Tab-separated table of C-alpha atoms and ligand atoms in Angstrom:
chain	number	residue	atom	x	y	z
E	1203	MET	CA	-52.576	43.745	34.766
E	1204	SER	CA	-49.363	45.053	33.283
E	1205	PRO	CA	-48.131	48.407	34.582
E	1206	ARG	CA	-49.012	51.444	32.556
E	1207	TYR	CA	-45.463	52.325	31.572
E	1208	GLN	CA	-42.895	49.822	30.410
E	1209	SER	CA	-39.329	50.332	29.301
E	1210	LEU	CA	-39.123	50.624	25.527
E	1211	LYS	CA	-38.525	47.550	23.383
E	1212	GLY	CA	-34.817	46.694	23.380
E	1213	PHE	CA	-34.093	48.866	26.446
E	1214	ARG	CA	-33.547	47.188	29.804
E	1215	ASP	CA	-33.425	48.073	33.489
E	1216	MET	CA	-30.512	46.821	35.558
E	1217	LEU	CA	-31.745	46.170	39.087
E	1218	PRO	CA	-29.215	46.226	41.967
E	1219	GLU	CA	-28.521	42.492	41.967
E	1220	GLU	CA	-27.624	42.611	38.287
E	1221	SER	CA	-25.656	45.822	38.786
E	1222	LEU	CA	-23.357	43.936	41.142
E	1223	ARG	CA	-22.478	41.569	38.285
E	1224	TRP	CA	-21.884	44.567	36.007
E	1225	GLN	CA	-19.589	46.127	38.585
E	1226	TRP	CA	-17.646	42.875	38.624
E	1227	LEU	CA	-17.388	42.906	34.811
E	1228	GLU	CA	-16.423	46.580	34.656
E	1229	GLY	CA	-13.846	45.961	37.384
E	1230	LYS	CA	-12.256	43.257	35.206
E	1231	VAL	CA	-12.110	45.674	32.270
E	1232	ARG	CA	-10.591	48.486	34.346
E	1233	GLU	CA	-8.003	46.134	35.808
E	1234	LEU	CA	-7.053	44.813	32.359
E	1235	MET	CA	-6.648	48.354	31.047
E	1236	ARG	CA	-4.537	49.354	34.028
E	1237	ARG	CA	-2.170	46.519	33.239
E	1238	TYR	CA	-2.051	47.427	29.548
E	1239	GLY	CA	-1.585	51.146	30.226
E	1240	TYR	CA	-4.693	52.511	28.482
E	1241	GLY	CA	-6.358	55.698	29.770
E	1242	GLN	CA	-10.128	55.936	30.059
E	1243	LEU	CA	-12.070	58.114	27.668
E	1244	ARG	CA	-15.558	59.374	28.568
E	1245	LEU	CA	-17.385	60.572	25.493
E	1246	PRO	CA	-20.731	62.284	24.886
E	1247	LEU	CA	-23.706	60.032	24.123
E	1248	VAL	CA	-24.627	62.172	21.116
E	1249	GLU	CA	-22.583	63.447	18.218
E	1250	SER	CA	-23.452	65.135	14.948
E	1251	THR	CA	-25.084	62.731	12.496
E	1252	GLU	CA	-22.509	63.779	9.913
E	1253	LEU	CA	-19.673	62.332	12.043
E	1254	PHE	CA	-21.153	58.833	11.841
E	1255	ALA	CA	-22.095	59.170	8.187
E	1256	ARG	CA	-18.459	60.013	7.390
E	1257	GLY	CA	-16.712	58.013	10.070
E	1258	VAL	CA	-18.708	54.761	9.957
E	1259	GLY	CA	-19.852	54.866	6.336
E	1260	GLU	CA	-23.153	55.491	4.577
E	1261	GLY	CA	-23.066	52.027	3.011
E	1262	THR	CA	-23.260	50.278	6.376
E	1263	ASP	CA	-26.404	48.897	8.005
E	1264	VAL	CA	-25.540	50.871	11.123
E	1265	VAL	CA	-25.701	54.226	9.352
E	1266	SER	CA	-28.342	53.488	6.741
E	1267	LYS	CA	-30.863	51.687	8.963
E	1268	GLU	CA	-30.045	51.639	12.632
E	1269	MET	CA	-29.252	55.123	13.883
E	1270	TYR	CA	-31.332	57.075	16.358
E	1271	SER	CA	-31.111	60.489	14.707
E	1272	PHE	CA	-33.018	63.597	15.738
E	1273	LEU	CA	-33.236	67.227	14.836
E	1274	ASP	CA	-32.321	69.384	17.821
E	1275	LYS	CA	-34.062	72.634	18.739
E	1276	GLY	CA	-31.492	74.924	17.104
E	1277	ASP	CA	-32.259	77.475	14.418
E	1278	PRO	CA	-31.560	76.023	11.941
E	1279	PRO	CA	-31.988	72.612	13.591
E	1280	GLU	CA	-28.998	70.277	13.538
E	1281	SER	CA	-29.219	66.533	12.998
E	1282	ILE	CA	-27.717	64.717	15.974
E	1283	THR	CA	-27.417	60.985	16.655
E	1284	LEU	CA	-27.252	58.736	19.704
E	1285	ARG	CA	-23.889	57.089	19.180
E	1286	PRO	CA	-24.236	53.657	17.504
E	1287	GLU	CA	-20.556	52.909	18.271
E	1288	LEU	CA	-17.741	54.800	19.963
E	1289	THR	CA	-14.818	54.679	17.546
E	1290	ALA	CA	-16.002	57.673	15.502
E	1291	GLY	CA	-16.406	59.761	18.692
E	1292	ALA	CA	-12.982	58.683	19.961
E	1293	ALA	CA	-11.379	59.666	16.641
E	1294	ARG	CA	-13.271	62.974	16.721
E	1295	ALA	CA	-11.968	63.670	20.253
E	1296	TRP	CA	-8.427	62.758	19.196
E	1297	VAL	CA	-8.547	65.259	16.337
E	1298	GLN	CA	-10.371	67.963	18.333
E	1299	HIS	CA	-7.872	67.909	21.202
E	1300	GLU	CA	-4.894	67.633	18.835
E	1301	ILE	CA	-3.596	64.669	20.779
E	1302	GLY	CA	-1.187	63.725	18.005
E	1303	LYS	CA	0.818	66.924	18.539
E	1304	ASN	CA	2.052	65.893	21.962
E	1305	GLN	CA	2.292	62.144	21.893
E	1306	GLY	CA	3.451	59.589	19.396
E	1307	LEU	CA	1.112	56.865	20.518
E	1308	THR	CA	-2.325	57.165	22.100
E	1309	LYS	CA	-3.791	54.310	24.139
E	1310	TRP	CA	-7.424	54.904	25.044
E	1311	TYR	CA	-10.324	52.774	26.209
E	1312	TYR	CA	-13.960	53.387	26.938
E	1313	VAL	CA	-16.953	51.603	28.427
E	1314	GLY	CA	-20.426	52.926	27.812
E	1315	PRO	CA	-23.786	52.627	26.112
E	1316	ALA	CA	-24.363	52.623	22.362
E	1317	PHE	CA	-27.704	52.697	20.541
E	1318	ARG	CA	-28.848	50.883	17.429
E	1319	TYR	CA	-32.364	50.459	16.117
E	1320	GLU	CA	-32.156	46.716	15.552
E	1321	GLN	CA	-34.673	43.912	16.033
E	1322	PRO	CA	-34.081	42.832	19.663
E	1323	GLN	CA	-33.288	39.194	20.416
E	1324	SER	CA	-31.076	37.340	22.871
E	1325	GLY	CA	-27.764	39.239	22.994
E	1326	ARG	CA	-29.059	42.042	20.769
E	1327	TYR	CA	-30.564	45.174	22.244
E	1328	ARG	CA	-31.309	48.713	21.163
E	1329	GLN	CA	-29.205	50.054	24.015
E	1330	PHE	CA	-26.135	47.959	24.746
E	1331	THR	CA	-22.827	48.549	26.467
E	1332	THR	CA	-19.548	48.466	24.623
E	1333	PHE	CA	-15.995	48.221	25.824
E	1334	GLY	CA	-13.466	49.335	23.277
E	1335	VAL	CA	-9.835	50.310	22.877
E	1336	GLU	CA	-8.231	52.639	20.383
E	1337	LEU	CA	-4.502	52.444	19.769
E	1338	ILE	CA	-3.728	55.470	17.626
E	1339	GLY	CA	-0.431	56.333	15.954
E	1340	SER	CA	1.293	53.054	15.088
E	1341	PRO	CA	1.174	51.455	11.621
E	1342	LEU	CA	3.012	48.365	12.849
E	1343	PRO	CA	1.635	44.840	13.154
E	1344	GLU	CA	2.844	44.877	16.778
E	1345	ALA	CA	0.053	47.340	17.518
E	1346	ASP	CA	-2.532	45.006	15.953
E	1347	ALA	CA	-1.141	42.158	18.035
E	1348	GLU	CA	-1.264	44.141	21.292
E	1349	VAL	CA	-4.924	44.968	20.750
E	1350	ILE	CA	-5.822	41.364	19.893
E	1351	LEU	CA	-3.892	40.090	22.917
E	1352	ALA	CA	-5.775	42.514	25.175
E	1353	GLY	CA	-9.011	41.002	23.825
E	1354	VAL	CA	-7.752	37.473	24.493
E	1355	ASP	CA	-6.691	38.392	28.029
E	1356	LEU	CA	-10.049	39.989	28.724
E	1357	ILE	CA	-11.981	36.919	27.602
E	1358	GLU	CA	-9.702	34.611	29.572
E	1359	SER	CA	-9.966	36.773	32.712
E	1360	LEU	CA	-13.744	36.406	32.551
E	1361	GLY	CA	-13.448	32.622	32.614
E	1362	ILE	CA	-14.842	32.279	29.069
E	1363	ARG	CA	-13.181	29.282	27.423
E	1364	ASN	CA	-15.565	28.402	24.646
E	1365	TYR	CA	-14.653	30.997	22.045
E	1366	ARG	CA	-12.850	31.334	18.749
E	1367	LEU	CA	-10.633	34.093	17.392
E	1368	ARG	CA	-11.150	34.669	13.656
E	1369	LEU	CA	-8.598	36.672	11.749
E	1370	ASN	CA	-8.514	38.170	8.285
E	1371	THR	CA	-7.037	41.030	6.355
E	1372	LEU	CA	-9.038	43.422	4.227
E	1373	GLY	CA	-6.050	44.969	2.494
E	1374	MET	CA	-5.521	48.639	1.754
E	1375	PRO	CA	-8.169	50.643	-0.150
E	1376	GLU	CA	-6.622	50.152	-3.590
E	1377	GLU	CA	-6.227	46.402	-3.002
E	1378	ARG	CA	-9.789	46.219	-1.771
E	1379	THR	CA	-11.074	48.083	-4.797
E	1380	ALA	CA	-9.525	45.493	-7.090
E	1381	TYR	CA	-10.831	42.669	-4.909
E	1382	ARG	CA	-14.267	44.211	-4.737
E	1383	ALA	CA	-14.489	44.351	-8.525
E	1384	ALA	CA	-13.445	40.693	-8.837
E	1385	LEU	CA	-15.871	39.670	-6.105
E	1386	LEU	CA	-18.705	41.570	-7.745
E	1387	GLU	CA	-17.994	39.885	-11.037
E	1388	PHE	CA	-18.075	36.511	-9.288
E	1389	LEU	CA	-21.277	37.314	-7.392
E	1390	ASN	CA	-22.959	38.337	-10.621
E	1391	THR	CA	-22.432	34.801	-11.898
E	1392	ARG	CA	-24.166	33.487	-8.765
E	1393	ARG	CA	-27.138	35.857	-8.730
E	1394	ASN	CA	-29.785	33.152	-8.920
E	1395	GLN	CA	-28.341	31.333	-5.894
E	1396	LEU	CA	-28.028	34.314	-3.541
E	1397	SER	CA	-30.591	35.433	-0.963
E	1398	GLN	CA	-32.606	38.615	-1.492
E	1399	GLU	CA	-30.626	40.302	1.247
E	1400	SER	CA	-27.314	39.467	-0.406
E	1401	LEU	CA	-28.568	40.736	-3.743
E	1402	ARG	CA	-29.332	44.024	-2.014
E	1403	ARG	CA	-25.951	44.061	-0.281
E	1404	MET	CA	-24.182	43.470	-3.574
E	1405	GLU	CA	-25.178	46.981	-4.570
E	1406	SER	CA	-24.032	48.784	-1.431
E	1407	ASN	CA	-21.311	46.655	0.142
E	1408	PRO	CA	-20.529	43.420	-1.760
E	1409	LEU	CA	-17.946	42.220	0.801
E	1410	ARG	CA	-20.762	41.875	3.305
E	1411	VAL	CA	-22.260	39.100	1.173
E	1412	LEU	CA	-19.383	36.905	2.406
E	1413	ASP	CA	-20.523	37.588	5.955
E	1414	SER	CA	-24.014	36.166	5.424
E	1415	LYS	CA	-24.903	33.123	7.503
E	1416	LYS	CA	-27.747	32.082	5.212
E	1417	GLU	CA	-27.182	28.591	3.822
E	1418	GLU	CA	-27.748	29.571	0.182
E	1419	ASP	CA	-25.220	32.428	0.476
E	1420	VAL	CA	-22.625	30.258	2.206
E	1421	ALA	CA	-22.958	27.663	-0.576
E	1422	ALA	CA	-22.943	30.239	-3.366
E	1423	THR	CA	-19.785	31.942	-2.107
E	1424	ALA	CA	-17.805	28.816	-1.208
E	1425	ASP	CA	-15.400	29.348	-4.105
E	1426	ALA	CA	-15.468	33.145	-4.171
E	1427	PRO	CA	-12.178	34.900	-4.888
E	1428	LYS	CA	-10.025	35.480	-1.811
E	1429	ILE	CA	-8.687	38.824	-0.718
E	1430	LEU	CA	-5.277	37.249	-0.040
E	1431	ASP	CA	-4.787	36.881	-3.801
E	1432	PHE	CA	-5.151	40.637	-4.250
E	1433	LEU	CA	-2.648	41.802	-1.632
E	1434	ALA	CA	0.637	43.471	-2.454
E	1435	HIS	CA	3.792	42.476	-0.629
E	1436	GLU	CA	3.467	44.997	2.195
E	1437	SER	CA	-0.051	44.023	3.199
E	1438	LEU	CA	0.848	40.337	3.044
E	1439	ALA	CA	3.949	40.897	5.173
E	1440	HIS	CA	1.850	42.835	7.698
E	1441	PHE	CA	-0.682	40.028	7.928
E	1442	ASN	CA	2.023	37.380	8.292
E	1443	ARG	CA	3.712	39.342	11.052
E	1444	VAL	CA	0.443	39.698	13.019
E	1445	GLN	CA	0.011	35.937	12.771
E	1446	GLY	CA	3.616	35.369	13.816
E	1447	LEU	CA	3.137	37.498	16.916
E	1448	LEU	CA	-0.026	35.618	17.879
E	1449	ASP	CA	1.754	32.298	17.294
E	1450	GLY	CA	4.594	33.507	19.492
E	1451	ALA	CA	2.122	34.361	22.239
E	1452	GLY	CA	0.577	30.888	21.965
E	1453	VAL	CA	-2.815	32.300	20.972
E	1454	PRO	CA	-4.912	30.033	18.753
E	1455	TYR	CA	-6.852	31.613	15.878
E	1456	VAL	CA	-8.342	30.693	12.544
E	1457	VAL	CA	-7.730	32.646	9.368
E	1458	ASP	CA	-11.134	33.126	7.809
E	1459	HIS	CA	-11.168	34.910	4.478
E	1460	LYS	CA	-14.910	35.379	4.792
E	1461	LEU	CA	-14.574	37.580	7.852
E	1462	VAL	CA	-15.488	41.107	6.840
E	1463	ARG	CA	-16.473	43.662	9.413
E	1464	GLY	CA	-19.740	45.528	9.144
E	1465	LEU	CA	-18.138	48.951	9.211
E	1466	ASP	CA	-16.481	50.620	6.230
E	1467	TYR	CA	-13.352	52.004	7.783
E	1468	TYR	CA	-11.194	48.913	8.207
E	1469	THR	CA	-7.822	48.487	6.493
E	1470	ARG	CA	-5.715	45.349	6.661
E	1471	THR	CA	-6.269	43.443	9.897
E	1472	ALA	CA	-9.805	42.474	10.865
E	1473	PHE	CA	-10.651	40.087	13.686
E	1474	GLU	CA	-13.590	38.818	15.623
E	1475	PHE	CA	-14.033	36.912	18.863
E	1476	GLN	CA	-16.866	34.467	18.445
E	1477	GLY	CA	-18.613	33.143	21.558
E	1478	LEU	CA	-19.497	29.513	20.903
E	1479	ASP	CA	-22.270	29.366	23.535
E	1480	LEU	CA	-24.076	32.487	22.403
E	1481	GLY	CA	-26.490	31.335	19.700
E	1482	ALA	CA	-27.257	33.544	16.710
E	1483	GLN	CA	-25.680	36.736	18.053
E	1484	ASP	CA	-22.294	35.182	18.606
E	1485	ALA	CA	-19.866	38.094	18.103
E	1486	LEU	CA	-18.397	38.821	21.518
E	1487	GLY	CA	-16.300	41.553	20.013
E	1488	GLY	CA	-14.335	42.502	17.004
E	1489	GLY	CA	-12.090	45.086	15.559
E	1490	GLY	CA	-9.179	45.740	13.342
E	1491	ARG	CA	-7.034	48.390	11.767
E	1492	TYR	CA	-8.502	51.569	10.314
E	1493	ASP	CA	-5.702	53.708	8.999
E	1494	GLY	CA	-8.041	55.902	6.962
E	1495	LEU	CA	-10.524	56.907	9.633
E	1496	ILE	CA	-8.853	59.892	11.236
E	1497	GLU	CA	-8.146	61.509	7.903
E	1498	GLN	CA	-11.663	60.681	6.769
E	1499	ILE	CA	-13.114	62.815	9.577
E	1500	GLY	CA	-10.797	65.740	8.927
E	1501	GLY	CA	-7.661	64.946	10.935
E	1502	PRO	CA	-4.073	64.264	9.834
E	1503	ALA	CA	-3.485	60.869	8.189
E	1504	THR	CA	-2.878	58.656	11.225
E	1505	PRO	CA	-2.828	54.872	11.557
E	1506	ALA	CA	-5.021	53.305	14.227
E	1507	VAL	CA	-6.216	49.931	15.434
E	1508	GLY	CA	-8.833	48.962	17.990
E	1509	PHE	CA	-11.692	46.720	19.021
E	1510	GLY	CA	-15.212	46.899	20.382
E	1511	PHE	CA	-16.685	44.261	22.680
E	1512	GLY	CA	-20.344	43.859	23.561
E	1513	MET	CA	-20.349	43.878	27.358
E	1514	ASP	CA	-23.852	42.385	27.411
E	1515	ARG	CA	-22.605	39.373	25.476
E	1516	LEU	CA	-19.490	39.068	27.625
E	1517	MET	CA	-21.856	38.967	30.594
E	1518	ILE	CA	-23.955	36.193	29.030
E	1519	ALA	CA	-20.843	34.170	28.173
E	1520	ALA	CA	-19.231	34.665	31.601
E	1521	GLN	CA	-22.468	33.585	33.258
E	1522	ALA	CA	-22.719	30.532	31.008
E	1523	ALA	CA	-19.144	29.669	32.036
E	1524	GLY	CA	-20.152	29.952	35.709
E	1525	ALA	CA	-17.322	32.414	36.200
E	1526	ILE	CA	-19.090	35.208	38.030
E	1527	PRO	CA	-18.579	34.964	41.778
E	1528	ASP	CA	-21.672	35.092	43.994
E	1529	GLN	CA	-22.334	38.744	44.550
E	1530	GLN	CA	-23.797	39.977	47.841
E	1531	ALA	CA	-24.058	43.519	49.027
E	1532	ASP	CA	-22.234	42.872	52.301
E	1533	LEU	CA	-23.897	44.318	55.374
E	1534	GLN	CA	-21.460	44.172	58.254
E	1535	VAL	CA	-23.743	45.233	61.047
E	1536	PHE	CA	-27.418	45.822	61.770
E	1537	VAL	CA	-28.169	47.995	64.806
E	1538	VAL	CA	-31.311	47.285	66.849
E	1539	GLY	CA	-32.540	49.839	69.387
E	1540	LEU	CA	-35.328	48.728	71.738
E	1541	GLY	CA	-37.160	51.680	73.269
E	1542	ASP	CA	-37.499	55.361	72.408
E	1543	ALA	CA	-34.057	56.544	73.523
E	1544	ALA	CA	-32.503	53.408	72.037
E	1545	ARG	CA	-33.974	54.190	68.608
E	1546	ASP	CA	-32.124	57.518	68.578
E	1547	TRP	CA	-28.994	55.731	69.681
E	1548	ALA	CA	-29.428	53.150	66.883
E	1549	MET	CA	-29.467	55.850	64.238
E	1550	GLN	CA	-26.437	57.639	65.672
E	1551	THR	CA	-24.509	54.402	66.072
E	1552	THR	CA	-25.347	53.298	62.530
E	1553	ARG	CA	-23.990	56.589	61.224
E	1554	ALA	CA	-20.836	56.252	63.313
E	1555	PHE	CA	-20.251	52.784	61.797
E	1556	ARG	CA	-20.832	54.158	58.301
E	1557	GLN	CA	-18.431	57.031	58.878
E	1558	ALA	CA	-15.844	54.510	60.011
E	1559	GLY	CA	-16.190	52.711	56.678
E	1560	ILE	CA	-18.381	49.861	57.917
E	1561	ALA	CA	-21.556	48.924	56.007
E	1562	ALA	CA	-24.289	49.369	58.615
E	1563	ASP	CA	-28.039	49.686	58.722
E	1564	CYS	CA	-30.907	50.054	61.221
E	1565	ASP	CA	-34.670	49.893	61.140
E	1566	LEU	CA	-36.576	52.691	59.411
E	1567	LEU	CA	-40.018	51.103	59.598
E	1568	GLY	CA	-40.735	51.043	63.342
E	1569	ARG	CA	-40.526	47.247	63.331
E	1570	SER	CA	-40.621	44.908	66.337
E	1571	MET	CA	-37.411	43.332	67.647
E	1572	LYS	CA	-38.361	40.017	66.027
E	1573	ALA	CA	-38.996	41.664	62.653
E	1574	GLN	CA	-35.704	43.546	62.901
E	1575	MET	CA	-33.810	40.302	63.556
E	1576	ARG	CA	-35.535	38.766	60.551
E	1577	GLU	CA	-34.433	41.754	58.471
E	1578	ALA	CA	-30.838	41.433	59.703
E	1579	ASN	CA	-30.940	37.785	58.621
E	1580	ARG	CA	-32.442	38.573	55.244
E	1581	ARG	CA	-29.728	41.154	54.657
E	1582	ASN	CA	-27.087	38.640	55.647
E	1583	ALA	CA	-25.679	40.938	58.332
E	1584	ARG	CA	-22.502	39.608	59.924
E	1585	TYR	CA	-23.302	41.191	63.308
E	1586	VAL	CA	-26.327	42.564	65.104
E	1587	VAL	CA	-25.769	45.177	67.795
E	1588	ILE	CA	-28.674	45.349	70.245
E	1589	ALA	CA	-29.423	47.699	73.120
E	1590	GLY	CA	-32.507	48.695	75.150
E	1591	ASP	CA	-32.966	51.920	77.099
E	1592	ASN	CA	-31.755	50.303	80.357
E	1593	GLU	CA	-28.604	48.859	78.824
E	1594	LEU	CA	-27.779	52.192	77.275
E	1595	ALA	CA	-28.166	53.877	80.632
E	1596	ALA	CA	-25.547	51.396	81.883
E	1597	GLY	CA	-23.303	52.201	78.870
E	1598	LYS	CA	-23.493	48.744	77.312
E	1599	ALA	CA	-24.822	46.887	74.243
E	1600	GLN	CA	-24.949	43.272	73.008
E	1601	VAL	CA	-22.990	42.206	69.944
E	1602	LYS	CA	-24.416	39.070	68.336
E	1603	ASP	CA	-22.295	37.188	65.818
E	1604	MET	CA	-24.774	35.930	63.187
E	1605	GLN	CA	-22.335	33.320	61.874
E	1606	GLY	CA	-20.886	31.954	65.096
E	1607	HIS	CA	-24.086	32.668	67.015
E	1608	ASP	CA	-22.228	33.768	70.135
E	1609	GLN	CA	-23.215	36.943	71.932
E	1610	GLN	CA	-21.017	39.331	73.847
E	1611	GLU	CA	-21.676	42.325	76.079
E	1612	VAL	CA	-19.583	45.314	75.017
E	1613	GLU	CA	-18.988	48.797	76.470
E	1614	LEU	CA	-20.537	51.418	74.148
E	1615	THR	CA	-17.192	53.201	73.926
E	1616	GLU	CA	-15.664	49.962	72.618
E	1617	LEU	CA	-18.428	49.110	70.152
E	1618	LEU	CA	-16.781	50.502	67.041
E	1619	ASN	CA	-13.456	48.879	67.808
E	1620	VAL	CA	-15.010	45.504	68.531
E	1621	VAL	CA	-17.060	45.357	65.296
E	1622	ALA	CA	-14.249	46.835	63.177
E	1623	ALA	CA	-11.697	44.383	64.599
E	1624	ARG	CA	-13.985	41.466	63.769
E	1625	LYS	CA	-14.525	42.582	60.185
E	1626	GLN	CA	-15.393	39.574	58.075
J	250	LIG	P1	-19.568	46.414	15.942
J	250	LIG	O1	-19.250	47.865	16.121
J	250	LIG	O2	-20.817	46.181	15.121
J	250	LIG	O3	-18.415	45.566	15.575
J	250	LIG	O4	-19.992	45.942	17.421
J	250	LIG	C1	-19.060	45.699	18.408
J	250	LIG	C2	-19.609	44.676	19.372
J	250	LIG	O5	-20.741	45.229	20.037
J	250	LIG	C3	-20.137	43.424	18.702
J	250	LIG	O6	-19.117	42.481	18.560
J	250	LIG	C4	-21.180	42.943	19.675
J	250	LIG	O7	-20.573	42.170	20.707
J	250	LIG	C5	-21.687	44.218	20.284
J	250	LIG	N1	-22.988	44.628	19.684
J	250	LIG	C6	-23.205	45.205	18.497
J	250	LIG	N2	-24.516	45.467	18.327
J	250	LIG	C7	-25.145	45.040	19.445
J	250	LIG	C8	-26.512	45.035	19.902
J	250	LIG	N3	-27.499	45.538	19.166
J	250	LIG	N4	-26.765	44.518	21.122
J	250	LIG	C9	-25.768	44.010	21.892
J	250	LIG	N5	-24.482	43.989	21.516
J	250	LIG	C10	-24.168	44.498	20.318
């Protein structure tokens, strides 16, 4: 019989064993960001719906189909939304706190849940965890390169080798408008070859048609016009410089003129890290430049570049690569008290170990000595400290080494020192 309540479709529980792997992954992210000099941003889980409509774009799938939006209990009620991504919130915070007044360049990162009402499948959930960076204030290709290199270093530090970096440019708005018109004209000549979905996308966001993985769309768009042919000198020079910097860093990439990002706010550089072991949902992360975003949500015109990674997919890829070390909650010592007085002593001693920074535990179930030893084994305790009432009266306890299997009698006053000194 299945239990009465189950987590909702697309929402998962992380039990302690899995949490240890997440702590490992988050530790890698924090360490990377320390080295790159990015400060951590902790944002609210909900924002006004309007922020995402403006900051992500009404023409996107995320805004038009996938948001968890609610009316709150205000009078009049306000429409609020569980964040489907964190860039809009980060830009909102940057404007709200007037960060640009005091610093020329802002380097922020965040790790946290995002929510999208999508059809769940492997690597795609309704609540997922993103890691993202926002580099705000620099229009230069060097900034694009730094962000991409941080992504490369993250993937490499997780032991993931089987991935591909795809790179494209989406030009500036006026260049994209001209390209969009040419693309639309081309797509109109291919109407009878395109999938239903692409025909729909043509209306709202024709660039997304290039993104389709459906065979008929891939074939129909093989000779579609390329954005590169619509770029003015400055955008071309920017793109070439980003490539030059990646070449200089020895980072392999492929230029893919069909790479368009799902969100509206990109300008110029767009990139994606594709995990080659991931199956259908193969985007490990992606990002690009979005010089228009901050102005779009009411701030001063400010260039920015960033990325968002799906931590859940990084986890799948790191596991597939066998890169995650065996995680064990390490119990240093299990304290066994035999007899009534000894049980009190076991609790006090356990606490003394814990206060000294040593992971310690004792029985809380009134178990027999044999059952307690079994528990110490199951918990992989390095040491077991054992005393009965008589031994305690004599001021002594036994310290059993569960790896070396030797046993030693120790003065109670020395117990802490002995176990601490023999820390694994
Ligand atoms: P996006 O903002 O759509 O570029 O998403 C950034 C990254 O988040 C993607 O590259 C994915 O790795 C991850 N992602 C997006 N949607 C989901 C989802 N529904 N479940 C898990 N990961 C996701």
